[in-house]
CSV table of N, CA, C and O in Angstrom, one decimal:
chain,number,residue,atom,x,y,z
C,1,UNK,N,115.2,163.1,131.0
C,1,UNK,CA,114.3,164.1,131.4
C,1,UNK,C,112.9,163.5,131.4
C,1,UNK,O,112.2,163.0,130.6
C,2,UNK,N,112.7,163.9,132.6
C,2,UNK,CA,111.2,163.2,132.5
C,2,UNK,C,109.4,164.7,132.6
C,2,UNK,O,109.5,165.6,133.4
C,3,UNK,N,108.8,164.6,132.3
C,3,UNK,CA,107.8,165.6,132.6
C,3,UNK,C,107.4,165.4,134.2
C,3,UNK,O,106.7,166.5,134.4
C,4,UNK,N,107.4,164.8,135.1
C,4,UNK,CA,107.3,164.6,136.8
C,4,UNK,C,108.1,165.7,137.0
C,4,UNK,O,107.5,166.8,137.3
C,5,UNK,N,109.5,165.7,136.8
C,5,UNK,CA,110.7,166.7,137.2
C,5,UNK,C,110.0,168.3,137.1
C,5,UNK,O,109.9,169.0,138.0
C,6,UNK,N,109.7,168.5,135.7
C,6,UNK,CA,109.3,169.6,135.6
C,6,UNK,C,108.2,169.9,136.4
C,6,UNK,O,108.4,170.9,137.1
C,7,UNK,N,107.2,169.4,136.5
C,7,UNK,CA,106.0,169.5,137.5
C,7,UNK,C,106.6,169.7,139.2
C,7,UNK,O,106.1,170.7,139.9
C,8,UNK,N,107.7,168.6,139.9
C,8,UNK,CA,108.6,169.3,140.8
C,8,UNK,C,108.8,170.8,140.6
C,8,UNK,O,108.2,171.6,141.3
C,9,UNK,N,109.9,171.2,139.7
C,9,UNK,CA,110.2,172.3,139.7
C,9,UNK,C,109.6,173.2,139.5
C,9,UNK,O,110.0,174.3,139.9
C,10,UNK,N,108.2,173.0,138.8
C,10,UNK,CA,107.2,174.2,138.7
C,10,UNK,C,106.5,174.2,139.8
C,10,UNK,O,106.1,175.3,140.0
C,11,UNK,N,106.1,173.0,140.9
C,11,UNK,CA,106.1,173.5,142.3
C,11,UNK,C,106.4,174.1,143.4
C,11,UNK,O,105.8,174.8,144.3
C,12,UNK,N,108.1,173.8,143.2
C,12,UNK,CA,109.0,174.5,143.8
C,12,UNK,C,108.6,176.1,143.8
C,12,UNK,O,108.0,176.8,144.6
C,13,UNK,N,109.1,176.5,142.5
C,13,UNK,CA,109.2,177.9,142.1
C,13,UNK,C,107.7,178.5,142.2
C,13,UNK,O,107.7,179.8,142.5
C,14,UNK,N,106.4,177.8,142.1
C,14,UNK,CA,105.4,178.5,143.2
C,14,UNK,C,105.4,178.8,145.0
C,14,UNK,O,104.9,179.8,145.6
C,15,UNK,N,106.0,177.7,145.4
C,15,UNK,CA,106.4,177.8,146.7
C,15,UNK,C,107.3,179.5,147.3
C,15,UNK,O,107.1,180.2,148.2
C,16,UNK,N,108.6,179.4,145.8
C,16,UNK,CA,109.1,180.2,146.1
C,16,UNK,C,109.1,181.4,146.5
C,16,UNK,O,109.7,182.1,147.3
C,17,UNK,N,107.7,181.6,145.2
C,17,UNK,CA,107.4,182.8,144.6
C,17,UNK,C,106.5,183.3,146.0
C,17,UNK,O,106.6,184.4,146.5
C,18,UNK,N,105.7,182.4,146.5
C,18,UNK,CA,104.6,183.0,147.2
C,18,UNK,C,105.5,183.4,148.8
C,18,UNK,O,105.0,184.2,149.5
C,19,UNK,N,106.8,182.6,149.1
C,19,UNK,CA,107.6,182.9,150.1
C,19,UNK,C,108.2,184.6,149.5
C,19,UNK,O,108.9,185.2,150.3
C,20,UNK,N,108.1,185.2,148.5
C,20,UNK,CA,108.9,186.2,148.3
C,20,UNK,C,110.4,186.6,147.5
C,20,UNK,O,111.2,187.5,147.5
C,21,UNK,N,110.3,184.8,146.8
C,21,UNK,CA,111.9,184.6,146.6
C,21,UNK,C,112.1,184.5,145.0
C,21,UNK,O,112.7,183.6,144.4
C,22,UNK,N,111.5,185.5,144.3
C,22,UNK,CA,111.4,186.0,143.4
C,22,UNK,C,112.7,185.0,142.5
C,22,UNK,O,112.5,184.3,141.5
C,23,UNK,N,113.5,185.1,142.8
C,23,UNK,CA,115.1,185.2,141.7
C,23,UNK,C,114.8,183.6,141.4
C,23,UNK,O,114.5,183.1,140.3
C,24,UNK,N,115.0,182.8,142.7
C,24,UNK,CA,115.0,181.3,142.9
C,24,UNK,C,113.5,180.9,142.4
C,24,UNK,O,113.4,179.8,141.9
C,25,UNK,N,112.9,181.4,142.6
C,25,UNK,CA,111.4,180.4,142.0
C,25,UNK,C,111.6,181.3,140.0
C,25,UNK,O,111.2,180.5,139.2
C,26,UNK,N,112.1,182.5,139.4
C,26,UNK,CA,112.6,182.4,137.8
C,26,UNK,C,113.5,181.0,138.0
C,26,UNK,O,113.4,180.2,137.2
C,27,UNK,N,114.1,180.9,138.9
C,27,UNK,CA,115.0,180.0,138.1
C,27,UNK,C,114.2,178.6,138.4
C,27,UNK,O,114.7,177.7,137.7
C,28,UNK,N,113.5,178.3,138.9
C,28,UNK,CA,113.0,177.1,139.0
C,28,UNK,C,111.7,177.0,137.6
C,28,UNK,O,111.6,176.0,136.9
C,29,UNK,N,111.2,177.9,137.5
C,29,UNK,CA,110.7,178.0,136.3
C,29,UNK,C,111.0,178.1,135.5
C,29,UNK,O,110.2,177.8,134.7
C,30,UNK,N,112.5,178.7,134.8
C,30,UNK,CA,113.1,178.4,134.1
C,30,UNK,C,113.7,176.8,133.5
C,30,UNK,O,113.9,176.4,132.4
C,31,UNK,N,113.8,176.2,134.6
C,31,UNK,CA,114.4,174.6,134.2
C,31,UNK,C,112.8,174.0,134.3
C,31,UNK,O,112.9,172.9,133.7
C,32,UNK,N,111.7,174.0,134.6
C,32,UNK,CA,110.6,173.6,134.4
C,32,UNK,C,110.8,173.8,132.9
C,32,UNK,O,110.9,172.8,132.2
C,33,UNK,N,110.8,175.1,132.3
C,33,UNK,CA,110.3,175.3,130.5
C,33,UNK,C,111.2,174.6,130.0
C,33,UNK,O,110.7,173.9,129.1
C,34,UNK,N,112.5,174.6,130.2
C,34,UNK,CA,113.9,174.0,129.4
C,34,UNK,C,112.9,172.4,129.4
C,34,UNK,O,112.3,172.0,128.4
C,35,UNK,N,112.8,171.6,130.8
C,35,UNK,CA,112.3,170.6,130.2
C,35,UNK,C,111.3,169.8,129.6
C,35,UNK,O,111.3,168.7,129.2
C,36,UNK,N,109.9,171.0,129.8
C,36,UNK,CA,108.8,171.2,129.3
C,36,UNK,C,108.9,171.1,127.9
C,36,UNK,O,108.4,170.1,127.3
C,37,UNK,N,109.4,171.9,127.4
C,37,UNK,CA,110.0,172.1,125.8
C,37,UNK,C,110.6,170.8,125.0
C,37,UNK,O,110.3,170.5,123.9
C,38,UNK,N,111.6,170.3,125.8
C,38,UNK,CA,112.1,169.2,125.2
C,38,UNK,C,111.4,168.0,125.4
C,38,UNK,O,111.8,167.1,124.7
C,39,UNK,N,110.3,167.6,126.2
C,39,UNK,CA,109.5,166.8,126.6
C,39,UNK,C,108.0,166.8,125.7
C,39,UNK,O,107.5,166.0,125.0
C,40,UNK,N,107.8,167.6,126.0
C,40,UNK,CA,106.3,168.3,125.7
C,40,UNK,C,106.1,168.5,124.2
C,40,UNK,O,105.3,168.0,123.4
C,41,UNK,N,107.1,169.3,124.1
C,41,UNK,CA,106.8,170.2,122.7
C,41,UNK,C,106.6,172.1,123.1
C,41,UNK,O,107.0,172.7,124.1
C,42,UNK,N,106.2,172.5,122.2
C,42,UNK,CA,106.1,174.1,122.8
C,42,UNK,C,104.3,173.9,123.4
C,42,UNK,O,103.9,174.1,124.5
C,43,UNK,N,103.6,173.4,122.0
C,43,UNK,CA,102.2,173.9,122.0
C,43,UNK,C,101.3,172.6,123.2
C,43,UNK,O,100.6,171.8,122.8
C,44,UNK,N,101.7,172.9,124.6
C,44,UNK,CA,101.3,171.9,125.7
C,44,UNK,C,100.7,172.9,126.5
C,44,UNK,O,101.1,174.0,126.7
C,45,UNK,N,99.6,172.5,126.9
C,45,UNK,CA,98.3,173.2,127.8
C,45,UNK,C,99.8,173.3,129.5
C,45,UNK,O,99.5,174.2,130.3
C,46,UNK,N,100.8,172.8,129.7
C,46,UNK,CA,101.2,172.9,130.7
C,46,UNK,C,102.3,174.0,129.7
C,46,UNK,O,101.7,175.0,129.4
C,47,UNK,N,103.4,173.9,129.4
C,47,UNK,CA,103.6,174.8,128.6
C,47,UNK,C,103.7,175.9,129.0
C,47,UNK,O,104.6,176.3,129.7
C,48,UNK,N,102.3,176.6,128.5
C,48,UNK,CA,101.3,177.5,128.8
C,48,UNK,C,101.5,177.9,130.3
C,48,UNK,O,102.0,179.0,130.7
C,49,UNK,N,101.2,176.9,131.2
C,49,UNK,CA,101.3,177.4,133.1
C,49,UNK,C,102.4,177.8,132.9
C,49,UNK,O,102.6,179.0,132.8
C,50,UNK,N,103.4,177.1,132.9
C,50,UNK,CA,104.8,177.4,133.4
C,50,UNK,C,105.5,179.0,132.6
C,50,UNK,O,106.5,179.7,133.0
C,51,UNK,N,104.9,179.2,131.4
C,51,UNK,CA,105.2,180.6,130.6
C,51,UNK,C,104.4,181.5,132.0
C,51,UNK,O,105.0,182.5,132.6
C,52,UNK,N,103.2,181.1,132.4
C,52,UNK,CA,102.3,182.2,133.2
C,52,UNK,C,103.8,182.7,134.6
C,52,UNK,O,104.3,183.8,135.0
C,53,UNK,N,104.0,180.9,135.0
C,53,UNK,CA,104.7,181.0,136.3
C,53,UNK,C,106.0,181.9,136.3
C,53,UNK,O,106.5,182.3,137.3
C,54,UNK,N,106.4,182.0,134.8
C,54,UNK,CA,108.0,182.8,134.8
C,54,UNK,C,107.8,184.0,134.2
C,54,UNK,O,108.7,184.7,133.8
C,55,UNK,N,106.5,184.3,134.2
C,55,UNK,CA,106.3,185.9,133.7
C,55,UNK,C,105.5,186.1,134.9
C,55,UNK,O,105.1,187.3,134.8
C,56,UNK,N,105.1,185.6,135.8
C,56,UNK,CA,104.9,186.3,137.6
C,56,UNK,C,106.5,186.3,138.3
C,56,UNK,O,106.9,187.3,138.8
C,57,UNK,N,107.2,185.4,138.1
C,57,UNK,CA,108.6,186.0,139.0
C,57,UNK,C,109.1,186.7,138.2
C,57,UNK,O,110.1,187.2,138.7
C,58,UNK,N,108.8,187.0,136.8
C,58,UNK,CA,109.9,188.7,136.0
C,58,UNK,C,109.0,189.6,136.5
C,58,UNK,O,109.4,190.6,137.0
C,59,UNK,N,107.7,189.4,136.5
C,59,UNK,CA,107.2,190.8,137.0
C,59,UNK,C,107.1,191.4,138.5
C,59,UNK,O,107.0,192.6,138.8
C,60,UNK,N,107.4,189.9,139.6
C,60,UNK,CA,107.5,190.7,140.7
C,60,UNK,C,109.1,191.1,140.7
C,60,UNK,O,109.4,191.8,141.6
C,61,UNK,N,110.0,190.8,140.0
C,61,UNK,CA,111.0,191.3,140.0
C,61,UNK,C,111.6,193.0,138.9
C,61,UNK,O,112.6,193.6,138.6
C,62,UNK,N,110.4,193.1,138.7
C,62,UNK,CA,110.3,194.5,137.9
C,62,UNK,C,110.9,193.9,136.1
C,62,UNK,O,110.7,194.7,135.2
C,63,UNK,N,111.3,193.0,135.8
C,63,UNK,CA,111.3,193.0,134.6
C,63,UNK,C,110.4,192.9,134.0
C,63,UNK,O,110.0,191.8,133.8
C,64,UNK,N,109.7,193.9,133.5
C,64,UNK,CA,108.2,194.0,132.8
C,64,UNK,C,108.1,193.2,131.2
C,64,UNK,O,107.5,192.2,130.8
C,65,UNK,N,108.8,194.0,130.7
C,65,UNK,CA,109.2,193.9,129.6
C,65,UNK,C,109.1,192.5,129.1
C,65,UNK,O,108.2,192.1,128.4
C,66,UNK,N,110.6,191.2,129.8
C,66,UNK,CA,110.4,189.7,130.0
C,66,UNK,C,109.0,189.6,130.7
C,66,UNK,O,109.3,188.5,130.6
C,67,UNK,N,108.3,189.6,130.9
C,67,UNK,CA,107.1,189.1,132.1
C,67,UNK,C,106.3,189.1,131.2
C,67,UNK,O,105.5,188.2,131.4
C,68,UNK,N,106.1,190.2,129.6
C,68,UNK,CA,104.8,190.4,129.1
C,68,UNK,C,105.2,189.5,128.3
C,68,UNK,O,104.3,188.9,127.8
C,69,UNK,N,106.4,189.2,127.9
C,69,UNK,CA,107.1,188.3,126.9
C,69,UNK,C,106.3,187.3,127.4
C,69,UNK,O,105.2,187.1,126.8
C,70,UNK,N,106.6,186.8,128.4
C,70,UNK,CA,106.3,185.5,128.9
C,70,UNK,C,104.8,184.9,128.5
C,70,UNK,O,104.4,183.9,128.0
C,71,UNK,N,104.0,186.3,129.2
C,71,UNK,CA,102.4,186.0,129.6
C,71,UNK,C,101.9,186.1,127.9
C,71,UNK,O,100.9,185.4,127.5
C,72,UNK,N,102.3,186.8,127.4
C,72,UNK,CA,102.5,186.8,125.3
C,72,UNK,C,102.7,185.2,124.8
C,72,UNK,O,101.9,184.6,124.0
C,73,UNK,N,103.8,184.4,125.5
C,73,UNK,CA,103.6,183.3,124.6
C,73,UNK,C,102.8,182.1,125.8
C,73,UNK,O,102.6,180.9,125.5
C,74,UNK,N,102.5,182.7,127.0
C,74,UNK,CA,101.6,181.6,127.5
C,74,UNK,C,99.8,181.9,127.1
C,74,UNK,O,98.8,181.1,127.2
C,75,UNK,N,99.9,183.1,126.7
C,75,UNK,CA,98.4,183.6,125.8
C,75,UNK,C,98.2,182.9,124.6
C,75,UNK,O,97.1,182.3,124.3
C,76,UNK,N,99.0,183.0,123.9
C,76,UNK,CA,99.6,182.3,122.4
C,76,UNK,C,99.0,180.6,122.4
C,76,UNK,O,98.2,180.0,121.8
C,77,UNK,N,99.8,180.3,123.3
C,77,UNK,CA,100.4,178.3,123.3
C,77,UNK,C,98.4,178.3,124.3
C,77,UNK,O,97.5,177.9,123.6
C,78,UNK,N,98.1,178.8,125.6
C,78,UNK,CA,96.9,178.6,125.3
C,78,UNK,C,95.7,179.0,124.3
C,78,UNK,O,94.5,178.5,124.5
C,79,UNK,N,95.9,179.9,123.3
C,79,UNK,CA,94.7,180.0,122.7
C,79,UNK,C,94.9,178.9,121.6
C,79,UNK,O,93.9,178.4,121.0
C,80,UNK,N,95.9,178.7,121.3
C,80,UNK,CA,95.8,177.0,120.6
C,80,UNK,C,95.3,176.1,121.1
C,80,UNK,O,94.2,175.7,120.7
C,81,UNK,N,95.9,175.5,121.9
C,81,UNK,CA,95.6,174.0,123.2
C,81,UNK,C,94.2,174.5,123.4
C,81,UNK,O,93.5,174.0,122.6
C,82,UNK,N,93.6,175.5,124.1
C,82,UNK,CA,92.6,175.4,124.4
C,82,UNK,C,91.0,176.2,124.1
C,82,UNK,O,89.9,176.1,124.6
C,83,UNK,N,91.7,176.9,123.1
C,83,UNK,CA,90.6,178.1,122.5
C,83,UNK,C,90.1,179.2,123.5
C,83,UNK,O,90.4,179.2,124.7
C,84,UNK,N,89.5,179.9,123.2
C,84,UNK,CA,89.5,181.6,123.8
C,84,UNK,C,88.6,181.6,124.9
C,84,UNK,O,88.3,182.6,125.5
C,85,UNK,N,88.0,180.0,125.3
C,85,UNK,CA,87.1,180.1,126.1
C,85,UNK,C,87.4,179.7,127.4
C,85,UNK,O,86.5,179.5,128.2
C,86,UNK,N,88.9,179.6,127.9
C,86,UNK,CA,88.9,178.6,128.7
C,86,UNK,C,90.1,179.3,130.2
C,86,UNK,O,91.1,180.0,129.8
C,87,UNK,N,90.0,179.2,131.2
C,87,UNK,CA,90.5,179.7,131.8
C,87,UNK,C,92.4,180.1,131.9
C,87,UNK,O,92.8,181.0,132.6
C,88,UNK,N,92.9,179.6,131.4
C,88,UNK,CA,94.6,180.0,131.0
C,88,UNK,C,94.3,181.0,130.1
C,88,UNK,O,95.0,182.1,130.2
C,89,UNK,N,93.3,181.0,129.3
C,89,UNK,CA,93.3,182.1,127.9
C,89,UNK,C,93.1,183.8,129.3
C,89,UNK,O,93.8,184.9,129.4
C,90,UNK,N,92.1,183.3,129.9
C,90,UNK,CA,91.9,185.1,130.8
C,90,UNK,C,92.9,185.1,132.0
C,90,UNK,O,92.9,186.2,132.7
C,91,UNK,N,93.9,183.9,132.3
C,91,UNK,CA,94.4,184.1,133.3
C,91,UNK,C,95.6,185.2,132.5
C,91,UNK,O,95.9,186.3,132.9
C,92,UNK,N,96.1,184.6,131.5
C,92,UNK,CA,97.2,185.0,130.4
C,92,UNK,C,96.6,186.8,130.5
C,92,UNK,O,96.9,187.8,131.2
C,93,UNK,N,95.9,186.7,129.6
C,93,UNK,CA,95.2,188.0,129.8
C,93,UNK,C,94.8,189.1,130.8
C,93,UNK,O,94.4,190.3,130.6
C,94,UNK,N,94.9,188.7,131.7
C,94,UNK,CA,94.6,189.1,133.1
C,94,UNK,C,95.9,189.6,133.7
C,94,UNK,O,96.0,190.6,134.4
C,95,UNK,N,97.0,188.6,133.4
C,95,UNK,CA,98.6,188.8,134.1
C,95,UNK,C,99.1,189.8,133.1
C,95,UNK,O,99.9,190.7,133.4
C,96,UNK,N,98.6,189.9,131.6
C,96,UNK,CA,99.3,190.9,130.6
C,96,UNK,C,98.7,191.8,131.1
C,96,UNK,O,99.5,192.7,131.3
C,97,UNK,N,97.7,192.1,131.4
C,97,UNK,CA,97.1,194.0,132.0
C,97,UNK,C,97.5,194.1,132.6
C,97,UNK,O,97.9,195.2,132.7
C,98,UNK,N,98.0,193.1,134.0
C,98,UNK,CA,98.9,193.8,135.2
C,98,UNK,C,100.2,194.2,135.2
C,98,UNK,O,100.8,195.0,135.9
C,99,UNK,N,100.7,193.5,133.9
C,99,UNK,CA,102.3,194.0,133.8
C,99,UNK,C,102.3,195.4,133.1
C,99,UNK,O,103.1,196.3,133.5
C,100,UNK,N,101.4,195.5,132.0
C,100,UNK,CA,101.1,196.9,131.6
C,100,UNK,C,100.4,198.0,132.6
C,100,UNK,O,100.9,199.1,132.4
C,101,UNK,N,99.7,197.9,133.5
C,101,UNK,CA,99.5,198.9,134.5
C,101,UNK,C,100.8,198.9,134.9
C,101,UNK,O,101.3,199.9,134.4
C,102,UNK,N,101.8,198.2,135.8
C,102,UNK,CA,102.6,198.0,136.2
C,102,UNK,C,103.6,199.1,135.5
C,102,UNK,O,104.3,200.0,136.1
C,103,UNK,N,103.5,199.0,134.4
C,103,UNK,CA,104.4,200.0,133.4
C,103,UNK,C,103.6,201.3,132.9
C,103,UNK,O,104.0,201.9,131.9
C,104,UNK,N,102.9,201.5,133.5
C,104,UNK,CA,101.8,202.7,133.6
C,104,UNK,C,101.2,202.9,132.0
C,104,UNK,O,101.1,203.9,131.3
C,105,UNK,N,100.9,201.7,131.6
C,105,UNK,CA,100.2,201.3,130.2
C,105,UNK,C,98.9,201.4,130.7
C,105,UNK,O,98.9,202.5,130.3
C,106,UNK,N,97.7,201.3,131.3
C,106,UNK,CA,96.6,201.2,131.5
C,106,UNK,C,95.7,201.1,130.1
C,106,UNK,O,95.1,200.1,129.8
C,107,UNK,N,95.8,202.0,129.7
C,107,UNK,CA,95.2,202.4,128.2
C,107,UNK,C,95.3,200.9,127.6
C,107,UNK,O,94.3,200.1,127.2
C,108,UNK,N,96.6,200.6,127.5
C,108,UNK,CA,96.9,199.8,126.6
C,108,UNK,C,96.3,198.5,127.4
C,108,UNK,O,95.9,197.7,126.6
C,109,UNK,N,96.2,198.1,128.6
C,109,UNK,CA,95.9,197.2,129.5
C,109,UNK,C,94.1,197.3,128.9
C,109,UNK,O,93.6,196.3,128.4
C,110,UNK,N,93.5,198.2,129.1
C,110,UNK,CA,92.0,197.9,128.9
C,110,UNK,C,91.6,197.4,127.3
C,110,UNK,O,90.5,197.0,127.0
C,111,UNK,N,92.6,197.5,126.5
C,111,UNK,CA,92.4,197.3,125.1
C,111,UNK,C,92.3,195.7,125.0
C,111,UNK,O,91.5,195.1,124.2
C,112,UNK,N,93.2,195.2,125.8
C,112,UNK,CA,93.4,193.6,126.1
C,112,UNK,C,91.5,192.8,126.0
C,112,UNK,O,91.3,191.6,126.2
């Protein structure tokens, strides 16, 4: 396993996502994390992307619930790697208020 591969497949699965192909770009980001994880470690500023990339295809696929999971531990792994100042920290945060509107949380979205 090499970290290139994953960078592939986390391209892919943007490609997919922005074509509308929801299911196939989860799953391309899914085998991005599998080998991000074994490669990387958890706590990797890329890590972090690819958690954002597979909690945008759970959410356009209505799994909210997975999607907040997701953008929860890509908030997490970036406020380590890169401290609260830095753009993954508000993107993270930015994608968790949309999944909570999304789930008619608002309230809980502006608390963020």
């Amino acid at each position: 396993r090499h970290p290139g591969v994953a960078s592939t497949c986390s391209n892919v699965g943007r490609v997919l996502w922005s074509q509308c192909l929801y299911q196939q770009a989860l799953t391309h980001h899914q085998r991005c994390l599998e080998i991000e994880l074994e490669v990387l470690g958890r706590e990797h500023g890329d890590v972090a992307g690819t958690y954002n990339g597979l909690g945008e295809a759970l959410w356009a696929l209505g799994r909210y619930d997975e999607a907040l999971e997701a953008h929860e531990a890509s908030l997490d792994i970036a406020l380590k790697v890169h401290g609260s100042n830095h753009e993954r920290v508000a993107e993270a945060y930015s994608r968790m208020g949309r999944v909570l509107l999304s789930r008619g949380l608002g309230e809980k979205a502006l608390g963020l």
